[in-house]
Short mmCIF file of C-alpha atoms and ligand atoms in Angstrom, two decimals:
data_model
loop_
_atom_site.label_atom_id
_atom_site.label_comp_id
_atom_site.label_asym_id
_atom_site.label_seq_id
_atom_site.Cartn_x
_atom_site.Cartn_y
_atom_site.Cartn_z
CA UNK A 3 112.19 114.02 84.67
CA UNK A 4 109.10 112.17 85.94
CA UNK A 5 108.43 113.12 89.56
CA UNK A 6 106.10 112.27 92.41
CA UNK A 7 105.56 114.19 95.63
CA UNK A 8 104.49 112.30 98.73
CA UNK A 9 102.99 114.80 101.14
CA UNK A 10 102.62 114.18 104.87
CA UNK A 11 101.43 116.32 107.76
CA UNK A 12 99.34 119.44 107.83
CA UNK A 13 97.72 121.56 105.15
CA UNK A 14 100.72 123.87 105.08
CA UNK A 15 102.67 120.95 103.71
CA UNK A 16 99.97 120.25 101.10
CA UNK A 17 100.28 123.86 100.01
CA UNK A 18 104.07 123.58 99.79
CA UNK A 19 103.77 120.34 97.80
CA UNK A 20 101.52 122.07 95.32
CA UNK A 21 103.98 124.93 94.95
CA UNK A 22 106.82 122.48 94.35
CA UNK A 23 104.70 120.76 91.72
CA UNK A 24 104.17 124.09 89.92
CA UNK A 25 107.88 124.86 90.04
CA UNK A 26 108.84 121.44 88.66
CA UNK A 27 106.21 121.53 85.90
CA UNK A 28 107.33 125.01 84.96
CA UNK A 29 110.92 123.71 84.71
CA UNK A 30 109.74 121.08 82.21
CA UNK A 31 109.46 118.03 84.48
CA UNK A 32 106.41 115.76 84.29
CA UNK A 33 104.18 114.13 86.90
CA UNK A 34 104.49 110.36 87.41
CA UNK A 35 101.43 108.38 88.41
CA UNK A 36 103.25 106.10 90.86
CA UNK A 37 106.49 105.85 92.80
CA UNK A 38 107.58 103.01 90.47
CA UNK A 39 107.26 105.25 87.43
CA UNK A 40 108.96 108.24 88.98
CA UNK A 41 112.66 109.02 88.73
CA UNK A 42 112.50 111.95 91.13
CA UNK A 43 110.79 111.05 94.41
CA UNK A 44 110.08 113.85 96.85
CA UNK A 45 108.99 113.23 100.43
CA UNK A 46 107.48 116.40 101.90
CA UNK A 47 107.60 115.46 105.53
CA UNK A 48 106.13 116.08 108.99
CA UNK A 49 107.77 115.61 112.40
CA UNK A 50 105.01 116.76 114.74
CA UNK A 51 104.96 113.38 116.52
CA UNK A 52 107.55 110.61 116.55
CA UNK A 53 105.33 108.39 114.41
CA UNK A 54 105.23 111.01 111.66
CA UNK A 55 109.03 111.21 111.51
CA UNK A 56 109.42 107.44 111.57
CA UNK A 57 107.00 107.10 108.66
CA UNK A 58 109.56 108.88 106.49
CA UNK A 59 112.32 106.49 107.46
CA UNK A 60 110.23 103.42 106.68
CA UNK A 61 109.21 104.94 103.32
CA UNK A 62 112.85 105.72 102.56
CA UNK A 63 113.64 102.07 103.32
CA UNK A 64 111.01 100.95 100.80
CA UNK A 65 112.37 103.29 98.15
CA UNK A 66 115.84 101.86 98.75
CA UNK A 67 114.51 98.38 97.90
CA UNK A 68 112.95 99.77 94.73
CA UNK A 69 116.22 101.45 93.77
CA UNK A 70 118.18 98.25 94.31
CA UNK A 71 115.82 96.30 92.08
CA UNK A 72 115.96 98.81 89.24
CA UNK A 73 118.69 99.59 86.75
CA UNK A 74 117.44 103.17 86.44
CA UNK A 75 118.86 106.10 88.31
CA UNK A 76 116.70 107.87 90.90
CA UNK A 77 116.88 111.21 92.62
CA UNK A 78 115.47 111.25 96.15
CA UNK A 79 114.56 114.49 97.89
CA UNK A 80 113.41 114.97 101.48
CA UNK A 81 111.71 118.31 102.05
CA UNK A 82 109.62 119.87 104.81
CA UNK A 83 109.73 119.60 108.58
CA UNK A 84 111.85 116.44 109.03
CA UNK A 85 114.35 117.86 106.52
CA UNK A 86 114.71 120.89 108.78
CA UNK A 87 114.41 119.30 112.20
CA UNK A 88 116.40 116.12 111.57
CA UNK A 89 118.56 116.94 108.53
CA UNK A 90 121.55 115.07 109.97
CA UNK A 91 119.47 111.97 110.83
CA UNK A 92 118.15 111.87 107.28
CA UNK A 93 121.60 111.86 105.71
CA UNK A 94 122.99 109.41 108.27
CA UNK A 95 120.08 106.95 108.21
CA UNK A 96 119.36 107.24 104.48
CA UNK A 97 122.60 108.08 102.65
CA UNK A 98 120.81 107.44 99.33
CA UNK A 99 118.93 110.74 99.75
CA UNK A 100 120.25 113.37 97.31
CA UNK A 101 118.45 116.56 98.26
CA UNK A 102 117.36 117.92 101.66
CA UNK A 103 115.27 121.12 101.75
CA UNK A 104 113.64 122.72 104.80
CA UNK A 105 110.06 124.03 104.60
CA UNK A 106 111.27 127.55 103.87
CA UNK A 107 113.61 126.38 101.10
CA UNK A 108 111.23 124.39 98.91
CA UNK A 109 111.35 127.07 96.18
CA UNK A 110 114.84 125.76 95.38
CA UNK A 111 113.57 122.34 94.32
CA UNK A 112 113.99 122.69 90.55
CA UNK A 113 117.42 124.35 90.91
CA UNK A 114 118.60 121.63 93.29
CA UNK A 115 117.34 118.91 90.94
CA UNK A 116 119.23 120.50 88.03
CA UNK A 117 122.38 120.76 90.14
CA UNK A 118 122.08 117.16 91.30
CA UNK A 119 121.72 115.93 87.75
CA UNK A 120 124.92 117.72 86.77
CA UNK A 121 127.07 116.16 89.47
CA UNK A 122 125.25 113.02 90.27
CA UNK A 123 128.16 111.12 91.75
CA UNK A 124 129.10 113.57 94.49
CA UNK A 125 125.76 115.17 95.01
CA UNK A 126 124.26 115.73 98.45
CA UNK A 127 122.56 119.09 98.33
CA UNK A 128 120.83 120.66 101.25
CA UNK A 129 119.37 123.97 102.30
CA UNK A 130 117.74 124.61 105.64
CA UNK A 131 117.75 128.40 106.01
CA UNK A 132 114.32 128.91 107.65
CA UNK A 133 113.94 132.12 105.66
CA UNK A 134 110.21 132.34 104.86
CA UNK A 135 110.51 135.71 103.13
CA UNK A 136 112.74 134.23 100.47
CA UNK A 137 110.42 131.31 99.92
CA UNK A 138 107.44 133.43 98.94
CA UNK A 139 109.54 135.75 96.78
CA UNK A 140 110.59 132.89 94.53
CA UNK A 141 107.51 130.80 94.01
CA UNK A 142 106.41 129.73 90.55
CA UNK A 143 104.93 132.26 88.13
CA UNK A 144 102.57 129.66 86.75
CA UNK A 145 99.76 127.80 88.52
CA UNK A 146 98.99 124.46 86.97
CA UNK A 147 96.09 122.32 88.22
CA UNK A 148 93.81 123.74 90.96
CA UNK A 149 90.74 122.28 92.69
CA UNK A 150 87.46 123.96 93.67
CA UNK A 151 88.65 124.44 97.25
CA UNK A 152 92.25 125.59 97.65
CA UNK A 153 94.72 126.86 100.26
CA UNK A 154 96.84 129.98 100.53
CA UNK A 155 99.53 130.14 103.19
CA UNK A 156 99.41 133.66 104.63
CA UNK A 157 101.53 133.17 107.75
CA UNK A 158 104.34 130.74 108.54
CA UNK A 159 106.25 129.73 111.60
CA UNK A 160 105.56 130.28 115.26
CA UNK A 161 106.91 132.29 118.20
CA UNK A 162 104.86 130.55 120.85
CA UNK A 163 107.11 127.66 121.85
CA UNK A 164 104.49 125.42 123.41
CA UNK A 165 106.68 123.05 125.40
CA UNK A 166 105.67 119.93 123.43
CA UNK A 167 105.94 121.35 119.92
CA UNK A 168 108.58 121.19 117.18
CA UNK A 169 107.00 123.75 114.86
CA UNK A 170 109.09 126.75 115.99
CA UNK A 171 112.21 124.67 115.24
CA UNK A 172 110.93 123.10 112.04
CA UNK A 173 109.35 126.18 110.45
CA UNK A 174 111.11 129.03 112.24
CA UNK A 175 109.77 132.31 113.55
CA UNK A 176 106.46 133.88 112.67
CA UNK A 177 106.30 135.57 109.28
CA UNK A 178 103.26 137.15 107.60
CA UNK A 179 103.10 137.64 103.83
CA UNK A 180 102.01 141.03 102.56
CA UNK A 181 98.28 141.50 101.94
CA UNK A 182 98.95 142.56 98.33
CA UNK A 183 100.77 139.30 97.61
CA UNK A 184 97.94 137.24 99.14
CA UNK A 185 95.21 139.13 97.28
CA UNK A 186 97.09 138.68 94.02
CA UNK A 187 97.43 134.95 94.63
CA UNK A 188 93.70 134.73 95.43
CA UNK A 189 92.84 136.59 92.22
CA UNK A 190 94.90 134.10 90.25
CA UNK A 191 93.03 131.24 91.91
CA UNK A 192 89.71 132.86 90.98
CA UNK A 193 90.78 132.89 87.32
CA UNK A 194 91.33 129.14 87.58
CA UNK A 195 87.77 128.58 88.83
CA UNK A 196 88.54 128.16 92.53
CA UNK A 197 85.48 128.91 94.70
CA UNK A 198 86.66 128.29 98.23
CA UNK A 199 89.86 129.55 99.80
CA UNK A 200 91.29 128.45 103.14
CA UNK A 201 93.92 130.78 104.53
CA UNK A 202 96.68 128.89 106.31
CA UNK A 203 99.05 129.68 109.14
CA UNK A 204 100.39 128.00 112.27
CA UNK A 205 98.81 130.92 114.12
CA UNK A 206 96.70 132.25 111.31
CA UNK A 207 94.82 134.68 113.53
CA UNK A 208 98.10 136.30 114.59
CA UNK A 209 98.41 137.43 110.96
CA UNK A 210 99.99 140.90 110.79
CA UNK A 211 101.10 141.40 107.20
CA UNK A 212 101.77 144.71 105.55
CA UNK A 213 98.72 146.17 103.84
CA UNK A 214 98.79 148.17 100.59
CA UNK A 215 98.15 151.25 102.77
CA UNK A 216 101.38 150.67 104.70
CA UNK A 217 99.47 149.63 107.84
CA UNK A 218 99.71 146.20 109.49
CA UNK A 219 96.58 144.31 108.53
CA UNK A 220 94.81 141.94 110.90
CA UNK A 221 93.27 138.68 109.74
CA UNK A 222 89.80 140.26 109.98
CA UNK A 223 90.89 143.11 107.70
CA UNK A 224 92.36 140.68 105.18
CA UNK A 225 89.22 138.51 105.21
CA UNK A 226 87.04 141.57 104.53
CA UNK A 227 89.18 142.42 101.51
CA UNK A 228 89.25 138.88 100.12
CA UNK A 229 85.47 138.61 100.54
CA UNK A 230 85.15 141.18 97.73
CA UNK A 231 86.69 138.82 95.17
CA UNK A 232 84.34 138.01 92.33
CA UNK A 233 83.64 134.31 92.12
CA UNK A 234 84.64 133.54 95.71
CA UNK A 235 81.90 131.61 97.46
CA UNK A 236 83.50 130.58 100.71
CA UNK A 237 86.37 131.59 102.97
CA UNK A 238 87.95 129.68 105.85
CA UNK A 239 91.13 129.98 107.90
CA UNK A 240 93.19 127.57 110.04
CA UNK A 241 94.75 127.21 112.61
CA UNK A 242 93.72 129.79 115.18
CA UNK A 243 95.34 130.22 118.58
CA UNK A 244 92.98 131.13 121.46
CA UNK A 245 95.43 133.80 122.58
CA UNK A 246 94.71 135.97 119.52
CA UNK A 247 90.93 135.55 119.26
CA UNK A 248 89.36 138.99 119.54
CA UNK A 249 86.14 140.91 118.98
CA UNK A 250 87.39 141.88 115.49
CA UNK A 251 87.38 138.31 114.21
CA UNK A 252 84.02 137.62 115.88
CA UNK A 253 82.55 140.65 114.07
CA UNK A 254 84.04 139.40 110.81
CA UNK A 255 82.02 136.20 111.26
CA UNK A 256 78.89 138.27 111.73
CA UNK A 257 79.43 140.61 108.79
CA UNK A 258 81.24 138.67 106.06
CA UNK A 259 78.74 136.50 104.21
CA UNK A 260 81.25 134.17 102.55
CA UNK A 261 83.12 133.52 105.81
CA UNK A 262 82.18 130.02 107.02
CA UNK A 263 80.74 129.84 110.55
CA UNK A 264 83.24 127.26 111.72
CA UNK A 265 86.42 127.68 113.68
CA UNK A 266 89.24 125.28 114.44
CA UNK A 267 90.47 126.39 117.85
CA UNK A 268 92.84 123.91 119.51
CA UNK A 269 92.66 123.88 123.30
CA UNK A 270 94.94 120.85 123.98
CA UNK A 271 93.83 120.40 127.62
CA UNK A 272 91.01 121.41 129.94
CA UNK A 273 93.32 121.78 132.96
CA UNK A 274 94.89 125.17 133.72
CA UNK A 275 97.81 123.44 135.42
CA UNK A 276 98.57 121.45 132.25
CA UNK A 277 97.99 124.47 129.98
CA UNK A 278 100.54 126.39 131.97
CA UNK A 279 103.11 123.60 131.73
CA UNK A 280 102.39 123.46 128.00
CA UNK A 281 103.08 127.23 127.82
CA UNK A 282 99.79 127.78 125.98
CA UNK A 283 99.39 131.28 127.48
CA UNK A 284 95.62 131.06 128.08
CA UNK A 285 93.34 129.54 130.72
CA UNK A 286 90.29 127.34 130.30
CA UNK A 287 88.17 130.33 131.33
CA UNK A 288 89.74 132.47 128.60
CA UNK A 289 89.12 129.73 126.05
CA UNK A 290 85.46 129.55 127.06
CA UNK A 291 85.29 133.33 126.74
CA UNK A 292 86.54 133.05 123.10
CA UNK A 293 83.78 130.54 122.38
CA UNK A 294 81.23 132.82 124.00
CA UNK A 295 82.41 135.93 122.09
CA UNK A 296 82.17 134.12 118.78
CA UNK A 297 78.77 132.63 119.57
CA UNK A 298 77.52 136.07 120.59
CA UNK A 299 78.22 137.34 117.07
CA UNK A 300 77.49 134.09 115.25
CA UNK A 301 75.17 131.86 117.32
CA UNK A 302 75.52 128.93 114.90
CA UNK A 303 79.33 128.91 115.05
CA UNK A 304 80.77 125.35 114.96
CA UNK A 305 83.94 124.70 116.96
CA UNK A 306 86.55 122.04 116.31
CA UNK A 307 89.68 121.45 118.35
CA UNK A 308 92.89 119.53 119.04
CA UNK A 309 93.68 117.66 122.25
CA UNK A 310 96.83 116.09 123.68
CA UNK A 311 96.42 113.42 126.34
CA UNK A 312 99.17 112.21 128.65
CA UNK A 313 101.21 115.40 128.70
CA UNK A 314 103.96 115.01 131.36
CA UNK A 315 102.47 115.32 134.83
CA UNK A 316 98.84 115.00 133.64
CA UNK A 317 96.89 113.54 136.57
CA UNK A 318 93.53 111.80 136.56
CA UNK A 319 92.02 115.04 137.83
CA UNK A 320 93.59 117.07 135.00
CA UNK A 321 92.18 114.58 132.54
CA UNK A 322 88.73 114.82 134.13
CA UNK A 323 88.86 118.58 133.68
CA UNK A 324 89.46 118.05 129.95
CA UNK A 325 86.37 115.86 129.83
CA UNK A 326 84.36 118.56 131.63
CA UNK A 327 85.59 121.23 129.22
CA UNK A 328 84.50 119.12 126.24
CA UNK A 329 81.07 118.70 127.77
CA UNK A 330 80.77 122.47 128.14
CA UNK A 331 81.75 123.44 124.59
CA UNK A 332 80.12 120.79 122.40
CA UNK A 333 82.59 120.35 119.54
CA UNK A 334 81.57 119.65 115.98
CA UNK A 335 84.80 117.77 115.31
CA UNK A 336 88.16 117.13 116.97
CA UNK A 337 91.61 115.64 116.59
CA UNK A 338 93.23 114.05 119.60
CA UNK A 339 96.68 112.62 120.13
CA UNK A 340 98.79 110.90 122.72
CA UNK A 341 101.60 113.16 123.84
CA UNK A 342 104.75 112.29 121.88
CA UNK A 343 108.06 113.53 123.33
CA UNK A 344 110.06 115.43 120.72
CA UNK A 345 113.83 115.86 121.08
CA UNK A 346 114.93 119.38 121.96
CA UNK A 347 111.51 120.51 123.25
CA UNK A 348 111.08 121.48 126.91
CA UNK A 349 108.43 118.88 127.75
CA UNK A 350 110.54 115.95 126.53
CA UNK A 351 112.75 116.20 129.63
CA UNK A 352 110.01 117.02 132.13
CA UNK A 353 109.61 114.59 135.02
CA UNK A 354 106.45 112.48 135.41
CA UNK A 355 106.16 111.27 131.84
CA UNK A 356 102.86 109.40 131.57
CA UNK A 357 103.11 105.67 130.74
CA UNK A 358 101.97 104.75 127.20
CA UNK A 359 99.24 102.39 128.45
CA UNK A 360 97.65 105.18 130.47
CA UNK A 361 97.88 107.59 127.52
CA UNK A 362 96.14 104.99 125.35
CA UNK A 363 93.38 104.51 127.93
CA UNK A 364 92.76 108.24 128.27
CA UNK A 365 92.80 108.71 124.51
CA UNK A 366 90.10 106.05 124.10
CA UNK A 367 87.84 107.71 126.65
CA UNK A 368 88.41 111.13 125.10
CA UNK A 369 87.81 109.94 121.56
CA UNK A 370 84.61 108.14 122.52
CA UNK A 371 83.26 111.36 123.98
CA UNK A 372 84.42 113.49 121.03
CA UNK A 373 82.89 111.04 118.56
CA UNK A 374 79.65 111.12 120.46
CA UNK A 375 79.67 114.93 120.31
CA UNK A 376 80.39 114.94 116.59
CA UNK A 377 77.49 112.54 116.02
CA UNK A 378 75.17 114.58 118.24
CA UNK A 379 76.21 117.74 116.38
CA UNK A 380 75.51 116.07 113.04
CA UNK A 381 72.24 114.50 114.21
CA UNK A 382 71.01 117.98 115.07
CA UNK A 383 71.01 118.75 111.33
CA UNK A 384 68.65 115.99 110.24
CA UNK A 385 65.59 117.66 108.69
CA UNK A 386 67.44 120.99 108.39
CA UNK A 387 69.23 122.57 105.45
CA UNK A 388 72.94 123.20 104.94
CA UNK A 389 74.75 124.97 102.11
CA UNK A 390 77.13 122.63 100.36
CA UNK A 391 79.98 123.42 97.98
CA UNK A 392 80.50 120.23 95.97
CA UNK A 393 84.15 119.33 95.46
CA UNK A 394 84.43 115.68 94.43
CA UNK A 395 82.67 112.68 92.94
CA UNK A 396 81.57 109.92 95.29
CA UNK A 397 82.15 106.20 94.90
CA UNK A 398 78.80 105.40 93.29
CA UNK A 399 77.15 106.68 90.15
CA UNK A 400 75.69 110.20 90.51
CA UNK A 401 77.13 110.45 94.01
CA UNK A 402 78.81 113.72 94.78
CA UNK A 403 80.39 115.08 97.96
CA UNK A 404 81.17 118.47 99.39
CA UNK A 405 81.34 120.38 102.63
CA UNK A 406 78.72 122.33 104.50
CA UNK A 407 79.41 125.77 105.93
CA UNK A 408 80.10 123.97 109.24
CA UNK A 409 82.81 121.85 107.54
CA UNK A 410 80.76 118.63 107.63
CA UNK A 411 81.22 116.23 104.71
CA UNK A 412 77.88 115.96 102.87
CA UNK A 413 77.01 113.43 100.15
CA UNK A 414 74.06 113.48 97.76
CA UNK A 415 73.01 111.34 94.81
CA UNK A 416 71.97 113.80 92.15
CA UNK A 417 72.75 113.78 88.45
CA UNK A 418 71.95 117.50 88.22
CA UNK A 419 74.85 118.54 90.47
CA UNK A 420 78.43 119.07 89.25
CA UNK A 421 81.72 119.72 90.98
CA UNK A 422 81.91 123.42 91.82
CA UNK A 423 78.16 123.84 92.39
CA UNK A 424 76.93 125.36 95.63
CA UNK A 425 73.50 124.10 96.66
CA UNK A 426 71.09 123.94 99.59
CA UNK A 427 70.83 120.40 100.85
CA UNK A 428 68.21 119.01 103.18
CA UNK A 429 69.90 116.58 105.54
CA UNK A 430 68.15 113.21 105.57
CA UNK A 431 70.53 111.14 107.65
CA UNK A 432 73.99 110.78 109.17
CA UNK A 433 76.79 108.30 108.63
CA UNK A 434 79.71 107.87 111.04
CA UNK A 435 81.47 111.15 110.16
CA UNK A 436 79.32 112.68 107.48
CA UNK A 437 75.84 113.73 106.39
CA UNK A 438 73.63 112.52 103.57
CA UNK A 439 70.84 114.51 102.04
CA UNK A 440 68.96 115.76 99.01
CA UNK A 441 69.34 118.95 97.05
CA UNK A 442 66.60 121.51 97.61
CA UNK A 443 65.29 122.95 94.32
N1 LIG B 683 99.57 125.75 115.66
C1 LIG B 683 98.56 124.89 116.05
C2 LIG B 683 98.92 123.41 116.04
C3 LIG B 683 99.94 122.84 115.18
S1 LIG B 683 100.34 121.18 115.43
C4 LIG B 683 98.17 125.24 117.47
O1 LIG B 683 98.83 125.96 118.16
O2 LIG B 683 97.19 124.72 117.92
C5 LIG B 683 98.80 120.32 115.32
C6 LIG B 683 98.42 119.58 116.57
O3 LIG B 683 99.31 118.51 116.82
C7 LIG B 683 98.46 120.39 117.84
O4 LIG B 683 97.32 121.16 118.01
C8 LIG B 683 98.61 119.34 118.91
O5 LIG B 683 97.35 118.90 119.37
C9 LIG B 683 99.31 118.21 118.20
N2 LIG B 683 100.70 118.07 118.67
C10 LIG B 683 101.71 118.94 118.51
N3 LIG B 683 102.83 118.47 119.10
C11 LIG B 683 102.52 117.27 119.64
C12 LIG B 683 103.25 116.29 120.40
N4 LIG B 683 104.53 116.46 120.71
N5 LIG B 683 102.59 115.18 120.78
C13 LIG B 683 101.28 114.98 120.46
N6 LIG B 683 100.57 115.86 119.78
C14 LIG B 683 101.16 117.01 119.35
FE1 LIG B 684 103.23 124.51 118.07
FE2 LIG B 684 102.22 125.98 120.00
FE3 LIG B 684 103.20 127.15 117.84
FE4 LIG B 684 100.92 125.76 117.68
S1 LIG B 684 101.26 127.64 118.88
S2 LIG B 684 102.64 125.67 116.27
S3 LIG B 684 101.30 124.11 119.12
S4 LIG B 684 104.37 126.01 119.34
FE1 LIG B 685 103.93 118.52 110.57
FE2 LIG B 685 105.42 120.53 109.94
FE3 LIG B 685 102.81 120.67 109.66
S1 LIG B 685 105.72 119.21 111.66
S2 LIG B 685 102.06 119.35 111.27
S3 LIG B 685 104.15 119.34 108.56
S4 LIG B 685 104.16 122.29 110.32
#
């Protein structure tokens, strides 16, 4: 059957989409190049904010129109976080959906498709077990296409229950894969020519998987082991929680050559009062200490972060404290969002919800400052050299793009460079969110 997977949300979803693709290809299905040409349409969804969830429902509406216009039969699957968090809504609002699989049940995709095809008339099939262990046990034996830079999920789920967040409900409790399983997966990626690996987890630095020696391995221990892989040029990991940043990871950044000197460390707010109401379990001072510890071991460390504005009860003073925090850290990059109330989370029913207009105003101010910092960070590289791993062709002839060790997008025009090359680039200028330069020979 020709299939297409529409992937939304975070990198953990991209990873899951790729695994579903492997499983379907292994079962003899083929990729379609557009929704129109597909007969099996899979939406791998995100529900982190209301807008993300609603995107699914509008896409399902569009697919319904397509189905009505066509004489062909379609199978529609909704997988991922909306499938788990709003399974009932999906079936009620879009009764034309055939298959619903939570993020820890995606390994069942080919089996559920086969079952649906057998009993097409009756068939609503769903599985939302939240059992991550099972998921990794049953992933495909064959890897099909891989890029130069790839992901490996090493940890899933979350026990933190930040009061705004759906992840603990959508992905379940924290689970770490065994080190042996991860190393084996990385070795298989190396055989396919992968050169950069990003380890993924909702709290990736809380990783505590079983090591081959029977001990619990930390993320730092796992990184040291993976760094030995032949052919691996760069290692990254996301997303880290400030609560678990320790000296061990800072030392890893000092000692492990292939480990990129950049860290995504979401702070969310610069006000201790707000952080406490968010249940983040750290203070602004502790966050700054993390930054300091890492910079002590790796002075060139680049920090990126996530921010939420307009959390319930956020005052003008709280917001000002966020601005002050940003000014202290100097971020290389950041994502910022208006607070979006999610059903079933503690913050959704808190008093003092902030009006949308005020959230929008604060977001604009915050984003202006963060953009300015990103530009200042990038400007600081003009005339200097960065090490770029080239991963894709640019729009123009001979143009090729990659990422620096600090995660900046870098473009050069150079016919002597191919995808997969790592090269020193002298930065000659900056664009709005990227660098341009020339290869040093
Ligand atoms: N595990 C990561 C974040 C996962 S969600 C961490 O703890 O930092 C990615 C980002 O989405 C969060 O960092 C947060 O900034 C944002 N986010 C999560 N829930 C949100 C909500 N209800 N409204 C707005 N932004 C939200
Ligand atoms: Fe969500 Fe908080 Fe867990 Fe991150 S740590 S996934 S924000 S509950
Ligand atoms: Fe979205 Fe689920 Fe990731 S809610 S951000 S796809 S963990």
